[in-house]
Amino acid sequence: VVICGYEIVHEILCKSANVSSNRKADSMPKHHSEIAEATPGIFWAEYPHWKTLRSFALSTLREEGMGKSHLEPRIMHEIHAYIDHFITPHVGQPINLSDSIMLATANVMSSMIHGHRKDYTDAFFKLWMKQFRVSLEATTKAAIARNIPFAAYFPGDFTGVKADIKAGEVTIPEAMRQVEAHKANLDPNNLVTYIDKFLYHAQEKKDDENLFTDGNAGMSMLQLYAAGTETTSTALTWAMLYMCAHPDVQVKVQEEIDNVLGTNEVRYQDRFTLPYTEAVILETLRLGNIVPMALPHTLEEEYTIDGEIHLIVILQTLPAGCELMINMASILWDEEVFEEPNKFKPERYLNGDVTLKKTRTLAFGTGRRACLGEGLARMELSLFFTTFMQRFKVSLPTGHIPNLDGVCSIVNAPAKFTVIFTER
Ligand code: HEM
């Protein structure tokens, strides 16, 4: 069942969170659900296990700096590395941003999970990330095989199952290899990464030993990469495309940055004195609708929706076990809250009922299973976007018309395009 509209989404996911916060492995096609049942990680563990793994991930990532100022230098280091490697040598030439920027957001995750970044020339790192993308795209198509399982055996691969299995043959063994490497070097006096803390917790808290397994260490790692890499890089790609499509907005952002920061390096706290720039980021998250169906939720008990939408009374009983998808566009593009919702208008966050508009920009979901990386994503978006705009003007190659229609898988991304960075 697809649930639409803020009121009902809020009613079910927040007010009735005790019945709607589970996800079940069988929401996935068979080849995934078999793996997810054995090693569910944060996404697919059932209550109360998801709560334990999620709290552990949240507190550990916060210790690693999520949303806090001590993570800033690591993100800024990555931004400079990205500019030096991918932009500076190609200034004035068209660049495919989407393929490269995910390596930068993956490296931010890598520094929190493993304690170090990978070099952009590392061939295995590039292959690993490419397989994540293949898997993300294939998983959405593979949903057909969940409902019509024999379709996976048709010649060719129109369900994406074969591509997905192949990608898993690269990503999963590599995750397990990395877990083994951390295990071999585990030093209880120097626990500075997510994986080390996970493995140490397994040794220390014997009550949790069935949950804090090596398999779940590897799966949580893969899920953090999957959830934290393509989402943030897609939001950044949309932001650059919107700047190319709306040069007047780009000029206003750059004027604000010049006036407030000059050539000083941006800090995350500067967002409070860069309201227009922040409005552009919010508008990107709203219009870009990055995760358009959120992730599935499964009802624990029968649930009756008893509400009213546009004067139509809704009374609908959903059975226990019913799977819920969230139509994020029904909230992010709600014309009752966002006037002309299909237009890119950052100033909407500076006028009128700004609090209402900000709280309805629910790009990260809502309720107990809302995005656990929101603090990290907001920090990355603010630092990357502000630095790019401070240093470069962006435009499309001459004659290219911006295509603002998304290409939808689990993530809604812009269609492939190239962007030209010019030094300011
Ligand atoms: C612009 C960037 C991002 C967007 C728009 C986004 C959005 C979302 C959404 C809509 C959900 C599903 C909520 C639900 O089903 O109720 C989600 C879940 C999740 N996100 Fe994000 N996300 C972003 C970045 C990140 C980052 C950087 C991380 C890494 C730490 C992350 C980690 C997760 C995890 C682990 C979950 C699953 C939580 C659970 O199952 O309890 N996300 N995200």
Tab-separated table of C-alpha atoms and ligand atoms in Angstrom:
chain	number	residue	atom	x	y	z
A	1	VAL	CA	0.000	0.000	0.000
A	2	VAL	CA	1.381	3.394	-0.971
A	3	ILE	CA	0.602	6.024	1.639
A	4	CYS	CA	0.287	9.618	0.511
A	5	GLY	CA	-0.009	12.998	2.155
A	6	TYR	CA	1.677	14.426	5.247
A	7	GLU	CA	-1.256	13.867	7.649
A	8	ILE	CA	-1.583	10.142	7.000
A	9	VAL	CA	2.175	9.563	6.810
A	10	HIS	CA	2.587	11.370	10.137
A	11	GLU	CA	-0.351	9.498	11.675
A	12	ILE	CA	1.040	6.097	10.696
A	13	LEU	CA	4.828	6.550	10.998
A	14	CYS	CA	4.941	8.865	14.021
A	15	LYS	CA	1.774	8.568	16.079
A	16	SER	CA	1.510	4.814	15.466
A	17	ALA	CA	5.250	4.167	15.317
A	18	ASN	CA	4.920	1.059	17.507
A	19	VAL	CA	3.017	-0.765	14.732
A	20	SER	CA	4.714	0.709	11.636
A	21	SER	CA	8.459	0.812	12.317
A	22	ASN	CA	9.463	-2.691	11.266
A	23	ARG	CA	10.970	-3.571	7.906
A	24	LYS	CA	10.932	-7.185	6.766
A	25	ALA	CA	13.527	-8.975	4.698
A	26	ASP	CA	10.779	-10.498	2.556
A	27	SER	CA	9.996	-7.011	1.208
A	28	MET	CA	12.953	-7.765	-1.053
A	29	PRO	CA	13.247	-10.179	-3.969
A	30	LYS	CA	14.181	-13.745	-2.965
A	31	HIS	CA	17.922	-13.505	-3.716
A	32	HIS	CA	18.102	-10.506	-1.361
A	33	SER	CA	15.747	-11.712	1.331
A	34	GLU	CA	17.728	-14.950	1.785
A	35	ILE	CA	20.875	-12.907	2.520
A	36	ALA	CA	18.922	-10.354	4.581
A	37	GLU	CA	17.399	-13.056	6.791
A	38	ALA	CA	20.860	-14.425	7.655
A	39	THR	CA	22.551	-11.031	8.007
A	40	PRO	CA	19.872	-8.320	8.244
A	41	GLY	CA	22.107	-5.438	9.324
A	42	ILE	CA	20.343	-2.192	10.276
A	43	PHE	CA	17.836	-2.172	7.409
A	44	TRP	CA	16.212	-5.600	7.747
A	45	ALA	CA	16.626	-6.697	11.369
A	46	GLU	CA	13.274	-7.068	13.094
A	47	TYR	CA	12.261	-5.353	16.316
A	48	PRO	CA	13.931	-5.184	18.845
A	49	HIS	CA	17.114	-6.016	16.886
A	50	TRP	CA	16.803	-3.095	14.483
A	51	LYS	CA	16.573	-0.791	17.465
A	52	THR	CA	19.798	-2.140	18.989
A	53	LEU	CA	21.739	-2.019	15.703
A	54	ARG	CA	20.363	1.397	14.772
A	55	SER	CA	21.151	2.911	18.215
A	56	PHE	CA	24.647	1.456	18.013
A	57	ALA	CA	25.180	2.906	14.510
A	58	LEU	CA	23.788	6.302	15.512
A	59	SER	CA	25.838	6.665	18.663
A	60	THR	CA	29.011	5.382	16.989
A	61	LEU	CA	28.666	7.672	13.979
A	62	ARG	CA	28.033	10.576	16.352
A	63	GLU	CA	31.224	9.694	18.229
A	64	GLU	CA	32.948	9.671	14.836
A	65	GLY	CA	31.672	13.220	14.346
A	66	MET	CA	28.330	12.939	12.524
A	67	GLY	CA	26.750	16.400	12.662
A	68	LYS	CA	29.591	17.698	14.863
A	69	SER	CA	32.337	20.171	14.163
A	70	HIS	CA	35.204	17.690	14.593
A	71	LEU	CA	34.124	15.919	11.367
A	72	GLU	CA	34.429	19.121	9.325
A	73	PRO	CA	38.190	18.934	8.650
A	74	ARG	CA	37.780	15.396	7.234
A	75	ILE	CA	34.965	16.507	4.920
A	76	MET	CA	36.908	19.612	3.849
A	77	HIS	CA	39.945	17.433	3.146
A	78	GLU	CA	37.781	15.283	0.873
A	79	ILE	CA	36.349	18.340	-0.900
A	80	HIS	CA	39.835	19.663	-1.661
A	81	ALA	CA	40.988	16.224	-2.825
A	82	TYR	CA	37.939	16.038	-5.116
A	83	ILE	CA	38.559	19.503	-6.566
A	84	ASP	CA	42.277	18.787	-7.117
A	85	HIS	CA	41.650	15.435	-8.778
A	86	PHE	CA	38.429	15.865	-10.736
A	87	ILE	CA	37.838	19.593	-11.303
A	88	THR	CA	41.090	21.577	-11.490
A	89	PRO	CA	42.661	19.482	-14.290
A	90	HIS	CA	39.411	19.782	-16.301
A	91	VAL	CA	38.413	23.405	-15.716
A	92	GLY	CA	36.505	24.690	-18.748
A	93	GLN	CA	35.754	21.146	-19.988
A	94	PRO	CA	32.563	19.104	-19.532
A	95	ILE	CA	32.727	16.737	-16.513
A	96	ASN	CA	30.386	13.848	-15.676
A	97	LEU	CA	29.809	14.825	-12.057
A	98	SER	CA	27.581	11.926	-11.089
A	99	ASP	CA	30.239	9.223	-11.677
A	100	SER	CA	32.943	10.987	-9.683
A	101	ILE	CA	31.152	12.739	-6.833
A	102	MET	CA	29.962	9.438	-5.363
A	103	LEU	CA	33.627	8.535	-4.756
A	104	ALA	CA	33.925	11.648	-2.583
A	105	THR	CA	30.803	10.905	-0.501
A	106	ALA	CA	31.907	7.245	-0.268
A	107	ASN	CA	35.234	8.433	1.101
A	108	VAL	CA	33.492	10.403	3.857
A	109	MET	CA	31.748	7.143	4.841
A	110	SER	CA	35.040	5.266	4.498
A	111	SER	CA	36.805	7.600	6.893
A	112	MET	CA	34.071	6.995	9.508
A	113	ILE	CA	33.762	3.248	8.931
A	114	HIS	CA	37.428	2.347	8.386
A	115	GLY	CA	39.310	5.391	9.604
A	116	HIS	CA	40.850	6.247	6.231
A	117	ARG	CA	39.906	7.413	2.752
A	118	LYS	CA	40.706	5.627	-0.500
A	119	ASP	CA	42.709	7.120	-3.330
A	120	TYR	CA	40.605	8.120	-6.360
A	121	THR	CA	42.947	6.130	-8.584
A	122	ASP	CA	42.366	2.917	-6.585
A	123	ALA	CA	40.859	0.633	-9.223
A	124	PHE	CA	39.172	-1.680	-6.724
A	125	PHE	CA	37.546	1.243	-4.889
A	126	LYS	CA	36.115	2.458	-8.200
A	127	LEU	CA	34.880	-1.028	-9.089
A	128	TRP	CA	33.359	-1.501	-5.622
A	129	MET	CA	31.439	1.767	-5.904
A	130	LYS	CA	30.332	0.964	-9.437
A	131	GLN	CA	28.863	-2.317	-8.186
A	132	PHE	CA	26.915	-0.409	-5.506
A	133	ARG	CA	25.298	1.644	-8.207
A	134	VAL	CA	24.559	-1.427	-10.338
A	135	SER	CA	22.987	-3.054	-7.305
A	136	LEU	CA	20.912	0.017	-6.423
A	137	GLU	CA	19.506	0.234	-9.932
A	138	ALA	CA	19.015	-3.515	-10.247
A	139	THR	CA	17.284	-3.852	-6.851
A	140	THR	CA	14.457	-1.611	-8.003
A	141	LYS	CA	13.944	-3.559	-11.211
A	142	ALA	CA	14.322	-6.815	-9.310
A	143	ALA	CA	11.131	-5.984	-7.373
A	144	ILE	CA	9.323	-7.568	-10.359
A	145	ALA	CA	10.988	-10.857	-9.465
A	146	ARG	CA	9.627	-10.633	-5.945
A	147	ASN	CA	6.061	-10.775	-7.237
A	148	ILE	CA	6.722	-12.998	-10.262
A	149	PRO	CA	9.702	-15.111	-9.061
A	150	PHE	CA	10.011	-17.197	-12.245
A	151	ALA	CA	10.613	-13.968	-14.224
A	152	ALA	CA	14.172	-14.042	-12.830
A	153	TYR	CA	14.855	-17.156	-14.945
A	154	PHE	CA	13.809	-15.618	-18.275
A	155	PRO	CA	16.617	-15.295	-20.835
A	156	GLY	CA	18.431	-11.971	-20.616
A	157	ASP	CA	18.089	-9.944	-17.419
A	158	PHE	CA	15.054	-7.714	-17.659
A	159	THR	CA	14.394	-8.116	-13.907
A	160	GLY	CA	17.950	-7.040	-13.044
A	161	VAL	CA	18.324	-10.066	-10.713
A	162	LYS	CA	21.394	-11.436	-12.504
A	163	ALA	CA	23.144	-8.045	-12.452
A	164	ASP	CA	22.271	-7.656	-8.793
A	165	ILE	CA	23.621	-11.107	-7.861
A	166	LYS	CA	26.820	-10.376	-9.809
A	167	ALA	CA	27.273	-7.043	-8.021
A	168	GLY	CA	26.752	-8.792	-4.658
A	169	GLU	CA	29.546	-11.222	-5.583
A	170	VAL	CA	31.915	-8.222	-5.527
A	171	THR	CA	30.500	-6.108	-2.697
A	172	ILE	CA	29.700	-8.759	-0.057
A	173	PRO	CA	33.029	-10.718	-0.087
A	174	GLU	CA	34.928	-7.410	-0.050
A	175	ALA	CA	32.929	-6.226	2.982
A	176	MET	CA	33.715	-9.510	4.757
A	177	ARG	CA	37.391	-9.223	3.802
A	178	GLN	CA	37.443	-5.753	5.364
A	179	VAL	CA	35.777	-7.041	8.536
A	180	GLU	CA	38.454	-9.764	8.784
A	181	ALA	CA	41.209	-7.169	8.304
A	182	HIS	CA	39.795	-5.023	11.124
A	183	LYS	CA	39.434	-8.098	13.324
A	184	ALA	CA	43.055	-9.098	12.800
A	185	ASN	CA	44.245	-5.648	13.888
A	186	LEU	CA	41.680	-4.920	16.592
A	187	ASP	CA	43.237	-2.850	19.354
A	188	PRO	CA	40.890	-2.301	22.343
A	189	ASN	CA	42.963	0.748	23.331
A	190	ASN	CA	42.523	2.396	19.960
A	191	LEU	CA	38.932	1.949	18.805
A	192	VAL	CA	38.475	4.792	16.363
A	193	THR	CA	36.295	3.395	13.589
A	194	TYR	CA	32.748	2.111	13.256
A	195	ILE	CA	33.852	-1.428	12.397
A	196	ASP	CA	36.377	-1.671	15.242
A	197	LYS	CA	33.724	-0.536	17.714
A	198	PHE	CA	31.241	-3.040	16.298
A	199	LEU	CA	33.717	-5.920	16.635
A	200	TYR	CA	34.767	-4.844	20.115
A	201	HIS	CA	31.121	-4.595	21.210
A	202	ALA	CA	30.653	-8.208	20.025
A	203	GLN	CA	33.517	-9.336	22.273
A	204	GLU	CA	32.450	-7.307	25.288
A	205	LYS	CA	28.665	-7.682	25.332
A	206	LYS	CA	28.122	-11.398	25.191
A	207	ASP	CA	24.289	-10.857	25.408
A	208	ASP	CA	24.418	-9.347	21.952
A	209	GLU	CA	26.662	-11.980	20.377
A	210	ASN	CA	23.939	-13.332	18.057
A	211	LEU	CA	23.336	-9.829	16.751
A	212	PHE	CA	26.856	-8.385	16.692
A	213	THR	CA	28.127	-11.080	14.370
A	214	ASP	CA	30.807	-10.695	11.688
A	215	GLY	CA	28.052	-11.060	9.081
A	216	ASN	CA	26.102	-8.150	10.560
A	217	ALA	CA	29.301	-6.091	10.814
A	218	GLY	CA	29.812	-6.551	7.058
A	219	MET	CA	26.146	-6.015	6.216
A	220	SER	CA	25.820	-2.850	8.352
A	221	MET	CA	28.946	-1.550	6.641
A	222	LEU	CA	27.479	-2.215	3.182
A	223	GLN	CA	24.188	-0.612	4.188
A	224	LEU	CA	25.898	2.517	5.500
A	225	TYR	CA	27.820	2.829	2.234
A	226	ALA	CA	24.693	2.132	0.179
A	227	ALA	CA	22.528	4.573	2.152
A	228	GLY	CA	25.153	7.259	2.644
A	229	THR	CA	26.928	7.452	-0.689
A	230	GLU	CA	24.546	7.614	-3.636
A	231	THR	CA	21.923	9.674	-1.769
A	232	THR	CA	24.210	12.565	-0.832
A	233	SER	CA	26.042	12.522	-4.159
A	234	THR	CA	22.697	12.577	-6.004
A	235	ALA	CA	21.560	15.599	-3.985
A	236	LEU	CA	24.819	17.374	-4.888
A	237	THR	CA	24.395	16.468	-8.549
A	238	TRP	CA	20.851	17.923	-8.522
A	239	ALA	CA	22.182	21.072	-6.827
A	240	MET	CA	24.738	21.601	-9.613
A	241	LEU	CA	22.133	20.933	-12.308
A	242	TYR	CA	19.711	23.419	-10.731
A	243	MET	CA	22.519	26.016	-10.641
A	244	CYS	CA	23.161	25.466	-14.359
A	245	ALA	CA	19.426	25.702	-15.085
A	246	HIS	CA	18.969	28.830	-12.932
A	247	PRO	CA	22.022	31.074	-13.422
A	248	ASP	CA	20.225	33.943	-11.633
A	249	VAL	CA	20.004	31.807	-8.468
A	250	GLN	CA	23.665	30.839	-8.857
A	251	VAL	CA	24.668	34.511	-8.980
A	252	LYS	CA	22.675	35.254	-5.792
A	253	VAL	CA	24.300	32.309	-3.966
A	254	GLN	CA	27.758	33.506	-5.004
A	255	GLU	CA	27.025	37.101	-3.992
A	256	GLU	CA	25.932	35.905	-0.546
A	257	ILE	CA	29.021	33.700	-0.132
A	258	ASP	CA	31.336	36.514	-1.302
A	259	ASN	CA	29.748	38.987	1.139
A	260	VAL	CA	29.743	36.674	4.148
A	261	LEU	CA	32.818	34.490	3.659
A	262	GLY	CA	34.956	36.253	1.087
A	263	THR	CA	37.726	33.740	0.418
A	264	ASN	CA	37.618	32.215	3.919
A	265	GLU	CA	37.013	28.486	4.049
A	266	VAL	CA	33.401	27.639	4.897
A	267	ARG	CA	32.493	26.173	8.301
A	268	TYR	CA	29.268	24.288	8.934
A	269	GLN	CA	28.171	26.954	11.410
A	270	ASP	CA	28.254	29.501	8.550
A	271	ARG	CA	24.910	28.107	7.339
A	272	PHE	CA	23.235	30.419	9.860
A	273	THR	CA	24.678	33.472	8.091
A	274	LEU	CA	24.124	32.079	4.564
A	275	PRO	CA	20.296	31.874	4.494
A	276	TYR	CA	19.936	32.001	0.709
A	277	THR	CA	22.540	29.274	0.174
A	278	GLU	CA	20.794	27.113	2.776
A	279	ALA	CA	17.443	27.795	1.064
A	280	VAL	CA	18.932	26.502	-2.212
A	281	ILE	CA	20.011	23.279	-0.462
A	282	LEU	CA	16.544	22.830	1.058
A	283	GLU	CA	14.899	23.469	-2.298
A	284	THR	CA	17.227	20.891	-3.877
A	285	LEU	CA	16.225	18.274	-1.288
A	286	ARG	CA	12.551	19.128	-1.833
A	287	LEU	CA	12.355	19.281	-5.616
A	288	GLY	CA	15.026	16.618	-6.222
A	289	ASN	CA	12.960	14.129	-4.119
A	290	ILE	CA	16.085	12.009	-3.623
A	291	VAL	CA	14.557	8.850	-2.075
A	292	PRO	CA	11.080	8.957	-3.632
A	293	MET	CA	9.490	5.929	-1.911
A	294	ALA	CA	11.626	5.928	1.295
A	295	LEU	CA	12.246	2.302	2.380
A	296	PRO	CA	9.465	-0.239	2.975
A	297	HIS	CA	7.735	-0.477	6.360
A	298	THR	CA	5.683	-3.504	7.489
A	299	LEU	CA	2.627	-3.244	9.757
A	300	GLU	CA	2.909	-5.292	12.940
A	301	GLU	CA	-0.836	-5.239	13.615
A	302	GLU	CA	-4.033	-4.499	11.765
A	303	TYR	CA	-4.326	-0.761	11.358
A	304	THR	CA	-7.317	1.417	10.534
A	305	ILE	CA	-6.755	4.701	8.788
A	306	ASP	CA	-9.502	6.968	9.985
A	307	GLY	CA	-8.960	10.370	8.459
A	308	GLU	CA	-9.975	12.970	5.977
A	309	ILE	CA	-8.207	14.285	2.899
A	310	HIS	CA	-9.644	17.262	1.055
A	311	LEU	CA	-13.045	16.697	2.723
A	312	ILE	CA	-13.100	13.033	1.638
A	313	VAL	CA	-13.458	10.743	4.651
A	314	ILE	CA	-11.019	7.838	4.564
A	315	LEU	CA	-11.748	4.720	6.583
A	316	GLN	CA	-9.553	1.867	5.523
A	317	THR	CA	-8.353	-1.147	7.452
A	318	LEU	CA	-4.923	-2.479	6.521
A	319	PRO	CA	-4.075	-6.035	7.601
A	320	ALA	CA	-1.151	-6.997	9.846
A	321	GLY	CA	1.891	-7.722	7.654
A	322	CYS	CA	0.813	-5.141	5.076
A	323	GLU	CA	3.810	-3.494	3.451
A	324	LEU	CA	3.802	0.304	3.264
A	325	MET	CA	5.644	2.507	0.800
A	326	ILE	CA	5.739	6.256	1.346
A	327	ASN	CA	5.003	8.545	-1.589
A	328	MET	CA	7.475	11.294	-0.708
A	329	ALA	CA	6.361	13.502	-3.617
A	330	SER	CA	2.923	13.801	-1.993
A	331	ILE	CA	4.647	15.650	0.860
A	332	LEU	CA	7.581	17.383	-0.855
A	333	TRP	CA	5.493	18.610	-3.798
A	334	ASP	CA	2.313	19.352	-1.849
A	335	GLU	CA	0.843	22.453	-3.467
A	336	GLU	CA	-1.064	23.344	-0.294
A	337	VAL	CA	2.276	24.022	1.403
A	338	PHE	CA	4.629	24.757	-1.501
A	339	GLU	CA	3.227	27.196	-4.032
A	340	GLU	CA	4.122	26.145	-7.602
A	341	PRO	CA	5.733	22.964	-6.201
A	342	ASN	CA	7.296	21.916	-9.508
A	343	LYS	CA	9.349	25.112	-9.771
A	344	PHE	CA	12.801	25.670	-8.272
A	345	LYS	CA	12.147	28.636	-5.969
A	346	PRO	CA	14.578	28.785	-3.017
A	347	GLU	CA	13.102	32.068	-1.796
A	348	ARG	CA	10.050	30.103	-0.608
A	349	TYR	CA	12.186	29.224	2.451
A	350	LEU	CA	12.730	32.900	3.216
A	351	ASN	CA	9.110	34.121	3.006
A	352	GLY	CA	5.748	33.169	4.491
A	353	ASP	CA	5.376	30.285	6.940
A	354	VAL	CA	9.016	29.195	6.774
A	355	THR	CA	8.723	26.868	9.791
A	356	LEU	CA	5.895	24.905	8.175
A	357	LYS	CA	7.777	24.631	4.879
A	358	LYS	CA	10.978	23.493	6.580
A	359	THR	CA	9.197	20.848	8.669
A	360	ARG	CA	7.404	19.562	5.570
A	361	THR	CA	10.669	19.204	3.652
A	362	LEU	CA	10.795	15.625	4.888
A	363	ALA	CA	13.438	14.398	2.453
A	364	PHE	CA	14.923	12.201	5.189
A	365	GLY	CA	11.641	10.539	6.123
A	366	THR	CA	9.954	10.684	9.511
A	367	GLY	CA	9.321	8.548	12.577
A	368	ARG	CA	11.550	5.972	14.235
A	369	ARG	CA	13.038	4.652	10.978
A	370	ALA	CA	13.808	8.079	9.488
A	371	CYS	CA	17.261	8.463	7.947
A	372	LEU	CA	19.965	7.930	10.525
A	373	GLY	CA	22.539	9.821	8.477
A	374	GLU	CA	20.597	13.088	8.198
A	375	GLY	CA	23.113	15.037	10.308
A	376	LEU	CA	25.991	13.823	8.158
A	377	ALA	CA	24.172	14.408	4.868
A	378	ARG	CA	23.209	17.988	5.783
A	379	MET	CA	26.794	18.772	6.779
A	380	GLU	CA	28.237	17.308	3.580
A	381	LEU	CA	25.697	19.136	1.387
A	382	SER	CA	26.387	22.460	3.058
A	383	LEU	CA	30.204	22.184	2.900
A	384	PHE	CA	30.467	20.716	-0.622
A	385	PHE	CA	27.891	23.030	-2.188
A	386	THR	CA	29.196	26.222	-0.567
A	387	THR	CA	32.814	25.421	-1.496
A	388	PHE	CA	31.919	24.626	-5.118
A	389	MET	CA	29.927	27.860	-5.452
A	390	GLN	CA	32.636	29.915	-3.747
A	391	ARG	CA	35.301	28.704	-6.173
A	392	PHE	CA	33.535	27.954	-9.457
A	393	LYS	CA	30.840	29.073	-11.831
A	394	VAL	CA	28.978	26.075	-13.259
A	395	SER	CA	27.230	25.819	-16.629
A	396	LEU	CA	26.149	23.262	-19.197
A	397	PRO	CA	28.022	22.906	-22.504
A	398	THR	CA	26.759	25.380	-25.135
A	399	GLY	CA	23.446	24.355	-26.626
A	400	HIS	CA	22.628	21.767	-23.909
A	401	ILE	CA	19.167	22.164	-22.443
A	402	PRO	CA	18.904	21.091	-18.790
A	403	ASN	CA	16.838	17.938	-18.385
A	404	LEU	CA	15.177	18.285	-14.993
A	405	ASP	CA	13.239	14.992	-15.146
A	406	GLY	CA	14.598	12.447	-12.720
A	407	VAL	CA	15.593	8.877	-13.533
A	408	CYS	CA	14.080	6.829	-10.769
A	409	SER	CA	15.412	3.746	-8.974
A	410	ILE	CA	15.581	3.659	-5.165
A	411	VAL	CA	17.154	7.076	-5.707
A	412	ASN	CA	15.725	9.738	-8.021
A	413	ALA	CA	18.764	11.035	-9.930
A	414	PRO	CA	19.153	13.525	-12.780
A	415	ALA	CA	19.523	12.005	-16.245
A	416	LYS	CA	23.206	11.861	-17.279
A	417	PHE	CA	24.623	15.313	-18.019
A	418	THR	CA	27.988	17.032	-18.083
A	419	VAL	CA	28.828	20.274	-16.314
A	420	ILE	CA	31.554	22.833	-16.957
A	421	PHE	CA	33.351	24.307	-13.950
A	422	THR	CA	34.987	27.700	-14.555
A	423	GLU	CA	37.266	29.350	-11.947
A	424	ARG	CA	35.615	32.479	-10.474
B	1	HEM	C1	20.665	13.558	0.879
B	1	HEM	C2	20.996	12.468	1.534
B	1	HEM	C3	20.032	11.462	2.130
B	1	HEM	C4	18.674	11.327	1.984
B	1	HEM	C5	17.725	12.193	1.147
B	1	HEM	C6	18.270	10.193	2.776
B	1	HEM	C7	16.954	9.740	2.910
B	1	HEM	C8	16.570	8.605	3.596
B	1	HEM	C9	15.219	8.093	3.661
B	1	HEM	C10	14.002	8.734	3.020
B	1	HEM	C11	15.250	6.945	4.410
B	1	HEM	C12	14.067	6.008	4.704
B	1	HEM	C13	13.208	6.466	5.848
B	1	HEM	C14	12.037	5.539	6.085
B	1	HEM	O1	11.918	4.501	5.446
B	1	HEM	O2	11.194	5.853	6.919
B	1	HEM	C15	16.624	6.732	4.824
B	1	HEM	C16	17.052	5.677	5.618
B	1	HEM	C17	18.356	5.498	6.002
B	1	HEM	N1	19.436	6.332	5.754
B	1	HEM	FE1	19.396	8.033	4.655
B	1	HEM	N2	19.376	9.649	3.379
B	1	HEM	C18	20.474	10.408	3.031
B	1	HEM	C19	21.785	10.228	3.467
B	1	HEM	C20	22.202	9.252	4.349
B	1	HEM	C21	23.552	9.129	4.874
B	1	HEM	C22	24.718	10.087	4.594
B	1	HEM	C23	23.577	8.001	5.643
B	1	HEM	C24	24.773	7.432	6.358
B	1	HEM	C25	25.051	7.477	7.563
B	1	HEM	C26	22.228	7.431	5.631
B	1	HEM	C27	21.841	6.287	6.311
B	1	HEM	C28	20.557	5.773	6.322
B	1	HEM	C29	20.200	4.520	6.978
B	1	HEM	C30	21.154	3.571	7.708
B	1	HEM	C31	18.814	4.356	6.794
B	1	HEM	C32	17.957	3.205	7.303
B	1	HEM	C33	17.510	3.508	8.722
B	1	HEM	C34	16.706	2.387	9.342
B	1	HEM	O3	16.392	1.412	8.665
B	1	HEM	O4	16.373	2.506	10.539
B	1	HEM	N3	21.430	8.220	4.838
B	1	HEM	N4	17.405	7.765	4.326
